[in-house]
Amino acid sequence: MEAASPEDVAAAIRFAGSHGIEVGVRLTGHGIINHLENVLLVHTGRLDELTVHPDEAWVRVGAGVRWDRVLQEAAVFGLAPLAGSSPDVGIVGYLTGGGIGPVARTYGVAADRIRAIEVVTGDGEFRRVTPTEHPDLFWALRGGKGALGIVTAVEFDLVHLVEIYGGAVYFDGADAEKVLDTWAEWCPSLIEEGTTSIAILRLPDVPFVPWQLAGRMSVAVRFAWIGDPADGQRVFAPMLAAAPPVLAMVGPMPYTELRRIHADPSDPLPVHEHAALLDELNDDVLDALLAAAGPDADDCRQLMVEIRQLGGAVAMAQEHASALCHRDAEYSYLSIGIPAGPDAEATIRNAEDIGRLIEPWTTGGTLPNFAASDDPHDVVRTYDRETLERLADLIETYDPDSVLRAARPIREALLLSVPED
Ligand SMILES: Cc1cc2nc3c(=O)[nH]c(=O)nc-3n(C[C@H](O)[C@H](O)[C@H](O)COP(=O)(O)OP(=O)(O)OC[C@H]3O[C@@H](n4cnc5c(N)ncnc54)[C@H](O)[C@@H]3O)c2cc1C
């Protein structure tokens, strides 16, 4: 059903509760939960309010708003939101999963800037949640995705930012080893004004992919620098010199053009993702990655195998604790494939095989925005035991009749996870 007000959301939750079905939520479908049998799906697209408060540098948005609108409307006042790599993603879905975007090492986790969340919890009650009103929910909704309720609006701080130095440089797949080695050596020296990631790409030969990258393997190094562009250029120079670029699109750019850095596709795709966290990028893990996804890996079926450097402000202590775990990891790993057609299963198996190859160097954790939040095994990796127990306790309180679809994997994950001593 289409919700146009918090009352509509509350009515949907109560209806589901009284008919013995569950409630799910969707805006874009970018992070859609599978298995929606007997689920009343609430679409939040009509909750589309947006007010920028320029004097105090914050914004209030309805749950139907995507990042691109805030990027544009905040820029009028020289302000900016901490959006993710794709401005086409929904704000609430992103923020409830923490939110680690292309300038994260400078400004930290987006959810740390939340001032207030309005939510209809699983018991059908509308609540305004702040650090002082329902602080337990304020903790849980930042990292806990939709497990405690359906968010109807959120208020969060903006940063003063108009222009950055950034973009991406693309190399031929044949240079993958050189580029990966240079990036791994360069990352530890990067100060927190810089945020970077690397992606091994196998992009299809379709019209929206630049011809230099279409139908071949390439390696993208993404970069965003907050501060003097001349410094950014100097800092990024070793990466530009790693090998002859096939396409270099790095320079001063308006922050509103953030999407250029990762160049993600705009529309939701039926993807299979495999995510992990790494504490270091040593020669062994790089060799494993190259063997599985490098130029000689003819069986690699992933569109993208990506590593983002974390650290910097991502690991910074928060003013208000949240349910987001594992923010102290050094790198995040993500593979994306499209399991379609007769070879669909092979694409999934290939992602799992690469995941197993790099497993010795992973932390065992993952981040909520990159994990399958409907798979209890992934949920176990997303939260430490203490967080999982606390989330499950809050679910008992705020969703006593088990109405929220998103709460179910947390309950199941608790049974799978091993209690700590
Ligand atoms: C191209 C792309 C780039 C991305 N880049 C980044 C990135 O840089 N950093 C990062 O951290 N993440 C990133 N993500 C992950 C993204 O933040 C999550 O997939 C997010 O959940 C998408 O939210 P959505 O509303 O667009 O999707 P939807 O499919 O509409 O929602 C996904 C989930 O979000 C939750 N949710 C959505 N709306 C509500 C609501 N109103 N109340 C409660 N819960 C809700 C629910 O759990 C829901 O199942 C990216 C995803 C894509 C597809």
Short mmCIF file of C-alpha atoms and ligand atoms in Angstrom, two decimals, residues 25-33 44 63 84-86 88-94 96-102 145-146 149-152 264-265 273 308 369-370 373 406, ligand 1:
data_model
loop_
_atom_site.label_atom_id
_atom_site.label_comp_id
_atom_site.label_asym_id
_atom_site.label_seq_id
_atom_site.Cartn_x
_atom_site.Cartn_y
_atom_site.Cartn_z
CA VAL A 25 8.68 -1.46 3.74
CA ARG A 26 10.11 -0.31 0.44
CA LEU A 27 11.04 2.92 -1.23
CA THR A 28 13.38 2.27 -4.16
CA GLY A 29 13.72 -1.51 -4.03
CA HIS A 30 17.51 -1.09 -3.99
CA GLY A 31 17.83 -3.18 -0.86
CA ILE A 32 14.71 -5.22 -1.15
CA ILE A 33 14.03 -8.12 1.16
CA THR A 44 6.86 5.29 1.39
CA ALA A 63 10.83 8.61 4.31
CA GLY A 84 26.14 7.32 -0.27
CA SER A 85 27.80 6.49 -3.54
CA SER A 86 24.42 6.48 -5.30
CA ASP A 88 19.29 7.39 -6.11
CA VAL A 89 19.17 5.40 -2.88
CA GLY A 90 16.54 6.18 -0.24
CA ILE A 91 17.64 8.28 2.72
CA VAL A 92 15.93 6.19 5.41
CA GLY A 93 17.16 2.82 4.10
CA TYR A 94 20.70 4.22 3.98
CA THR A 96 19.10 3.03 9.25
CA GLY A 97 22.03 0.95 7.97
CA GLY A 98 24.63 3.47 9.17
CA GLY A 99 25.63 5.01 5.86
CA ILE A 100 29.27 5.01 4.80
CA GLY A 101 29.69 7.06 1.64
CA PRO A 102 32.33 8.57 -0.64
CA LYS A 145 17.57 -1.09 9.62
CA GLY A 146 13.78 -1.55 9.71
CA GLY A 149 9.49 0.06 12.92
CA ILE A 150 8.67 1.95 9.77
CA VAL A 151 10.35 5.33 9.76
CA THR A 152 8.17 8.15 8.43
CA ASP A 264 26.65 3.28 -9.87
CA PRO A 265 23.67 2.32 -12.03
CA GLU A 273 26.01 -9.29 -3.11
CA ARG A 308 36.52 0.57 0.22
CA ASN A 369 23.89 -1.71 4.32
CA PHE A 370 25.91 -4.31 2.46
CA SER A 373 19.25 -8.18 6.08
CA ALA A 406 12.44 -6.98 9.12
C1 LIG B 1 23.87 1.58 -6.13
C2 LIG B 1 23.96 1.50 -4.63
C3 LIG B 1 24.94 2.20 -3.95
C4 LIG B 1 25.01 2.16 -2.55
N1 LIG B 1 26.01 2.85 -1.90
C5 LIG B 1 26.07 2.80 -0.55
C6 LIG B 1 27.06 3.52 0.15
O1 LIG B 1 27.89 4.24 -0.44
N2 LIG B 1 27.09 3.42 1.50
C7 LIG B 1 26.16 2.69 2.20
O2 LIG B 1 26.21 2.68 3.44
N3 LIG B 1 25.20 2.00 1.55
C8 LIG B 1 25.15 2.02 0.21
N4 LIG B 1 24.18 1.30 -0.45
C9 LIG B 1 23.28 0.45 0.31
C10 LIG B 1 21.96 1.18 0.60
O3 LIG B 1 22.19 2.18 1.56
C11 LIG B 1 20.92 0.19 1.13
O4 LIG B 1 20.67 -0.79 0.13
C12 LIG B 1 19.63 0.86 1.52
O5 LIG B 1 18.89 0.00 2.32
C13 LIG B 1 18.80 1.25 0.32
O6 LIG B 1 17.63 1.89 0.78
P1 LIG B 1 16.41 2.16 -0.21
O7 LIG B 1 15.34 2.82 0.52
O8 LIG B 1 16.96 2.81 -1.44
O9 LIG B 1 15.98 0.67 -0.63
P2 LIG B 1 14.65 -0.13 -0.26
O10 LIG B 1 14.80 -1.43 -1.01
O11 LIG B 1 13.45 0.68 -0.52
O12 LIG B 1 14.79 -0.40 1.29
C14 LIG B 1 15.80 -1.27 1.75
C15 LIG B 1 15.66 -1.52 3.22
O13 LIG B 1 15.87 -0.31 3.94
C16 LIG B 1 15.05 -0.29 5.10
N5 LIG B 1 14.07 0.79 4.97
C17 LIG B 1 13.75 1.49 3.86
N6 LIG B 1 12.82 2.42 4.14
C18 LIG B 1 12.53 2.27 5.45
C19 LIG B 1 11.62 2.92 6.33
N7 LIG B 1 10.81 3.92 5.93
N8 LIG B 1 11.60 2.53 7.62
C20 LIG B 1 12.41 1.53 8.07
N9 LIG B 1 13.27 0.89 7.28
C21 LIG B 1 13.33 1.25 5.99
C22 LIG B 1 14.33 -1.62 5.15
O14 LIG B 1 15.11 -2.52 5.91
C23 LIG B 1 14.31 -2.02 3.68
O15 LIG B 1 14.17 -3.41 3.47
C24 LIG B 1 24.09 1.36 -1.84
C25 LIG B 1 23.09 0.65 -2.52
C26 LIG B 1 23.02 0.72 -3.90
C27 LIG B 1 21.94 -0.06 -4.60
#
